[in-house]
Coordinates of C-alpha atoms in Angstrom, one line a residue:
M1 CA 146.4 216.3 143.4
D2 CA 143.6 214.0 143.6
Q3 CA 144.7 210.5 142.6
N4 CA 141.3 208.9 143.2
H5 CA 138.7 210.8 141.0
E6 CA 136.4 210.0 138.1
P7 CA 137.7 210.6 134.7
H8 CA 136.2 213.4 133.7
S9 CA 134.1 214.7 137.1
S10 CA 133.7 218.5 138.0
H11 CA 137.4 220.1 138.3
D12 CA 138.8 218.0 136.2
V13 CA 139.7 219.1 132.4
A14 CA 140.1 222.6 131.1
L15 CA 140.8 223.7 128.0
V16 CA 141.7 226.9 127.1
L17 CA 142.2 228.7 123.7
G18 CA 144.5 231.7 123.1
G19 CA 144.8 234.9 120.6
G20 CA 145.7 234.2 117.2
G21 CA 143.6 236.4 115.3
A22 CA 141.4 234.6 112.4
A23 CA 144.3 231.9 111.2
G24 CA 144.6 231.4 115.5
N25 CA 140.7 231.0 115.5
A26 CA 140.6 228.1 112.6
W27 CA 143.7 226.3 113.3
Q28 CA 142.2 225.9 117.2
M29 CA 138.7 224.6 115.5
G30 CA 141.0 222.2 113.0
V31 CA 143.2 221.0 116.3
I32 CA 139.5 220.3 117.5
A33 CA 138.3 218.5 115.6
G34 CA 141.6 216.6 114.4
L35 CA 141.0 215.3 118.0
A36 CA 137.7 214.4 118.2
D37 CA 138.3 212.7 115.3
A38 CA 140.6 210.7 117.3
G39 CA 139.1 210.1 120.4
H40 CA 139.1 213.2 122.2
D41 CA 136.4 215.5 121.7
L42 CA 137.0 218.7 123.8
T43 CA 132.9 219.9 123.0
E44 CA 132.2 217.1 125.1
L45 CA 135.1 216.3 127.8
A46 CA 135.7 219.8 128.7
D47 CA 134.7 220.9 132.5
L48 CA 135.8 224.5 132.1
V49 CA 136.4 226.6 128.5
I50 CA 138.6 229.8 129.0
G51 CA 138.7 232.0 125.8
T52 CA 141.0 234.8 124.9
S53 CA 140.8 237.8 122.2
A54 CA 140.3 235.0 119.1
G55 CA 140.2 232.4 121.3
S56 CA 136.7 233.4 123.2
T57 CA 134.8 233.1 120.0
A58 CA 136.4 230.1 119.7
A59 CA 135.0 229.0 123.3
A60 CA 131.8 230.1 122.0
G61 CA 132.0 227.6 118.9
V62 CA 133.3 224.8 121.7
R63 CA 130.1 225.2 123.5
S64 CA 127.4 226.1 121.3
G65 CA 126.7 222.1 121.1
M66 CA 127.7 222.0 117.4
P67 CA 130.0 219.0 116.9
A68 CA 133.3 219.4 116.4
A69 CA 132.8 218.5 112.9
D70 CA 130.9 221.0 112.0
L71 CA 132.8 223.8 113.2
Y72 CA 135.7 222.4 111.8
A73 CA 133.3 222.7 108.1
A74 CA 132.6 226.2 109.8
A75 CA 136.0 227.3 109.8
L76 CA 136.8 226.0 106.3
V77 CA 135.3 228.4 104.6
A78 CA 136.9 231.8 105.0
S79 CA 134.7 235.1 106.2
A80 CA 132.7 236.3 104.3
R81 CA 131.2 240.2 105.2
P82 CA 128.3 240.1 106.5
S83 CA 125.4 241.8 106.1
G84 CA 126.2 246.3 106.9
A85 CA 130.5 245.9 106.5
P86 CA 132.0 248.6 103.8
Q87 CA 131.8 247.8 101.2
S88 CA 134.8 250.2 100.2
P89 CA 138.1 252.1 101.8
A90 CA 135.9 255.2 102.2
Q91 CA 132.9 253.8 104.0
R92 CA 135.7 252.0 106.6
P93 CA 136.1 253.6 110.3
A94 CA 138.9 255.5 110.8
S95 CA 142.2 253.5 112.4
I96 CA 145.2 253.8 113.1
P97 CA 148.2 253.0 110.9
Q98 CA 149.3 249.3 112.1
Q99 CA 153.3 250.4 112.5
E100 CA 152.9 253.7 114.6
L101 CA 150.7 251.1 116.3
F102 CA 153.0 248.5 117.1
E103 CA 155.8 251.5 117.8
R104 CA 153.1 253.1 120.3
L105 CA 152.5 250.0 121.7
R106 CA 156.1 249.1 122.7
A107 CA 157.0 252.4 123.5
I108 CA 153.9 251.8 126.4
G109 CA 155.2 248.8 127.6
A110 CA 159.4 249.7 128.1
A111 CA 158.0 252.4 130.2
A112 CA 156.2 250.9 132.1
S113 CA 157.3 249.1 135.3
S114 CA 155.3 246.5 136.2
A115 CA 152.6 244.5 134.9
E116 CA 149.4 246.6 136.7
E117 CA 151.0 249.7 135.5
L118 CA 151.1 248.4 131.6
H119 CA 147.5 247.2 131.9
R120 CA 146.6 250.8 133.5
A121 CA 148.5 252.8 130.7
L122 CA 147.3 250.2 127.5
G123 CA 143.7 250.6 129.0
A124 CA 144.5 254.4 129.3
F125 CA 145.2 254.4 125.6
A126 CA 142.9 252.6 124.5
L127 CA 140.3 255.4 126.0
E128 CA 141.9 258.0 123.9
S129 CA 142.4 255.9 120.7
D130 CA 138.5 256.2 120.9
D131 CA 138.9 259.2 119.7
V132 CA 139.4 258.0 116.2
L133 CA 138.6 254.9 116.5
R134 CA 134.6 255.0 118.4
P135 CA 132.5 255.4 114.8
G136 CA 133.5 251.4 114.1
A137 CA 131.8 250.0 117.4
E138 CA 129.1 250.0 116.9
Q139 CA 129.4 247.5 113.2
R140 CA 132.3 245.5 115.1
R141 CA 129.9 244.2 117.5
A142 CA 127.2 242.9 115.0
L143 CA 130.3 241.6 113.1
V144 CA 131.7 239.6 116.0
A145 CA 127.7 238.9 116.9
S146 CA 127.6 237.3 113.2
R147 CA 130.4 234.9 114.1
L148 CA 128.6 233.1 117.2
P149 CA 127.3 229.9 116.3
S150 CA 124.7 230.9 119.6
Q151 CA 123.7 234.5 120.9
R152 CA 123.3 232.6 123.8
W153 CA 125.9 232.4 127.3
P154 CA 126.1 228.0 127.7
E155 CA 124.9 226.6 129.9
R156 CA 128.6 224.8 130.8
P157 CA 131.2 226.7 132.5
M158 CA 133.2 229.3 130.4
L159 CA 135.3 232.3 131.1
V160 CA 135.8 235.0 128.2
V161 CA 138.4 236.9 129.1
A162 CA 138.9 241.5 128.9
L163 CA 140.5 243.5 130.9
N164 CA 138.5 246.8 132.3
A165 CA 140.4 249.4 130.5
H166 CA 140.0 252.2 133.7
T167 CA 142.0 250.0 135.6
G168 CA 144.1 248.1 133.8
E169 CA 142.2 245.0 136.0
L170 CA 141.2 241.3 135.0
V171 CA 137.0 240.7 133.8
A172 CA 136.5 236.8 133.5
F173 CA 132.8 237.3 132.1
D174 CA 130.6 233.8 132.4
R175 CA 126.3 233.3 132.2
D176 CA 126.3 234.6 135.4
S177 CA 128.2 238.2 134.5
G178 CA 124.8 240.2 133.2
V179 CA 126.1 240.8 130.1
Q180 CA 125.5 239.6 126.7
L181 CA 128.0 237.0 125.3
A182 CA 128.5 238.7 121.8
D183 CA 129.3 242.4 124.2
A184 CA 132.2 239.6 126.8
V185 CA 133.4 238.4 123.5
T186 CA 133.0 241.5 121.9
A187 CA 135.4 242.9 124.4
S188 CA 138.1 240.6 124.4
T189 CA 138.6 240.8 121.1
A190 CA 138.8 245.2 121.3
L191 CA 143.0 245.8 121.2
P192 CA 144.0 248.8 122.1
G193 CA 144.9 251.1 119.5
G194 CA 144.0 249.0 116.6
T195 CA 139.4 248.9 117.3
A196 CA 137.6 251.1 119.7
T197 CA 137.1 249.8 123.6
H198 CA 133.8 247.6 124.1
V199 CA 131.2 249.9 126.2
V200 CA 129.0 247.6 128.6
D201 CA 126.7 249.6 131.1
G202 CA 128.8 252.6 130.5
V203 CA 132.2 250.6 131.5
H204 CA 135.0 250.2 128.7
Y205 CA 136.9 247.0 127.9
I206 CA 139.6 246.0 126.1
N207 CA 140.9 242.7 124.8
G208 CA 142.0 239.9 127.1
G209 CA 145.5 239.2 125.3
V210 CA 147.4 242.5 126.7
R211 CA 147.8 240.8 130.3
S212 CA 147.9 237.0 128.5
A213 CA 147.5 235.7 125.0
E214 CA 146.1 232.8 126.7
N215 CA 144.6 233.9 130.5
A216 CA 146.0 229.9 131.8
D217 CA 146.6 230.2 135.2
L218 CA 142.6 231.3 135.5
A219 CA 142.4 227.0 135.0
A220 CA 144.0 226.9 138.2
G221 CA 142.3 224.1 140.6
Y222 CA 141.7 221.5 137.2
A223 CA 143.5 218.5 136.7
T224 CA 144.4 218.3 133.6
V225 CA 144.5 221.6 131.8
I226 CA 144.7 221.7 127.8
V227 CA 145.9 225.0 126.6
L228 CA 146.0 226.1 121.9
S229 CA 148.0 228.8 122.1
P230 CA 148.7 230.3 118.4
F231 CA 151.2 232.7 118.8
G232 CA 152.2 230.5 122.2
G233 CA 155.2 228.5 120.2
A234 CA 159.0 229.6 120.9
D235 CA 159.7 229.9 117.2
W236 CA 156.9 232.6 116.4
V237 CA 158.5 236.0 115.4
R238 CA 156.1 236.7 113.5
P239 CA 154.2 240.5 113.3
G240 CA 151.1 239.4 115.3
Q241 CA 147.8 241.3 117.0
F242 CA 149.9 241.5 120.4
E243 CA 153.1 243.2 118.9
G244 CA 154.6 245.0 120.4
I245 CA 152.7 244.6 123.9
R246 CA 155.3 243.8 126.9
R247 CA 155.4 240.5 129.4
F248 CA 156.1 240.9 132.6
P249 CA 157.4 237.7 134.3
G250 CA 154.0 235.6 135.4
Y251 CA 151.7 236.6 132.0
E252 CA 153.7 234.3 129.3
L253 CA 152.9 230.9 128.9
A254 CA 155.2 229.0 129.9
D255 CA 155.7 231.1 133.7
Q256 CA 151.8 230.3 133.2
V257 CA 152.3 226.6 132.9
E258 CA 155.6 226.3 135.0
A259 CA 152.7 227.1 137.9
L260 CA 150.0 225.3 137.0
R261 CA 152.5 222.4 137.1
A262 CA 153.5 223.2 140.3
Q263 CA 149.8 223.3 141.8
G264 CA 149.8 220.3 140.7
S265 CA 147.9 220.3 137.0
R266 CA 148.6 218.3 134.6
V267 CA 149.5 220.5 131.5
V268 CA 149.3 219.5 127.9
V269 CA 150.3 222.7 125.4
I270 CA 149.9 222.6 121.8
T271 CA 151.3 224.8 119.6
P272 CA 151.3 225.3 115.6
D273 CA 153.7 222.8 114.1
A274 CA 155.4 224.1 110.9
A275 CA 153.0 223.3 108.9
S276 CA 150.3 225.0 111.0
L277 CA 152.5 228.0 110.4
E278 CA 153.3 227.6 107.2
A279 CA 149.6 227.9 106.5
M280 CA 149.0 230.8 109.2
G281 CA 150.8 232.8 106.9
T282 CA 152.2 236.0 107.9
N283 CA 148.6 237.7 108.5
Q284 CA 146.6 236.0 111.1
M285 CA 143.8 238.4 111.2
D286 CA 143.6 238.1 107.1
P287 CA 140.5 235.8 106.7
A288 CA 141.8 233.7 103.4
T289 CA 143.8 232.0 106.5
R290 CA 141.0 230.6 107.7
P291 CA 140.3 227.3 105.5
P292 CA 144.1 226.4 105.8
S293 CA 144.9 226.6 108.3
A294 CA 141.9 224.6 109.7
R295 CA 143.1 221.7 107.8
A296 CA 146.7 222.4 109.7
G297 CA 145.4 222.4 112.6
F298 CA 143.0 219.1 111.8
A299 CA 146.3 216.7 111.0
Q300 CA 147.8 218.4 113.8
G301 CA 145.2 217.5 116.5
R302 CA 144.8 213.4 114.9
R303 CA 148.9 213.7 115.1
E304 CA 148.4 215.5 118.7
A305 CA 145.8 213.2 120.4
R306 CA 148.0 210.6 122.1
R307 CA 149.4 213.5 124.1
I308 CA 146.5 213.8 125.6
T309 CA 146.0 210.9 127.7
E310 CA 150.8 210.2 128.1
P311 CA 152.0 211.0 131.0
A312 CA 153.1 214.9 130.7
V313 CA 156.4 215.6 130.7

């Protein structure tokens, strides 16, 4: 690693934002605001922002040009139902029961002999599930778009991670991909069996968290990599949106961090502390978890600020 580069020059700082549902998204906004309040504004310092699943919505916020304090203020508001959203259970699209979904995901993972086989199998499951879930696709895309601060790709580098449902291959959307930002984020948040695949130009896409909840390896080559991972802590054992999805070696956060450090990157990983875990609750998809998660994240971000400049251990 070049020790003579100027601070915050090109290829200096990458910010990785992992999946985590409504709670994790708000927690990330809180952490970013807390770090900014303590003098480390990642909305300015990050040369690259990588977002996966709910982290892709957070990435769009970080790159929107909004001050960190404003992103935090927005996260303190529980998500309201947008115009056109279902008003009653009878109006809601059909879905696969959660326990049945997790069991199916575990079975698919147990049968796979490699990460590549697993990703293809989960893509096939997602395509199969579209028979039930497709009616809600247009509504979900509108909901995702309504939560973005801007519908336009930012000028500064940002990657939104998804998988091709047909091949299981990684897709990292950016402003040069020819895909609208709302479509990229909708693709990145399309959990197999939980929502319909997202279709762009005839290609079906699924949640980038199928590959990795963070996809931190995409930050290779950056001198400093800061990872905010709502689900990355060793103590996270509660049900979550990626429950049941098997991780092969190389796709766990710890493996990716080790590889980045071996390549010369300084890596700082921030996962929810005890207070943040309590605030996030047991259902991270519940919009009501947003305000407490954001507040806990802000407090944690202020406490974690010293780690941004301390030597890695």
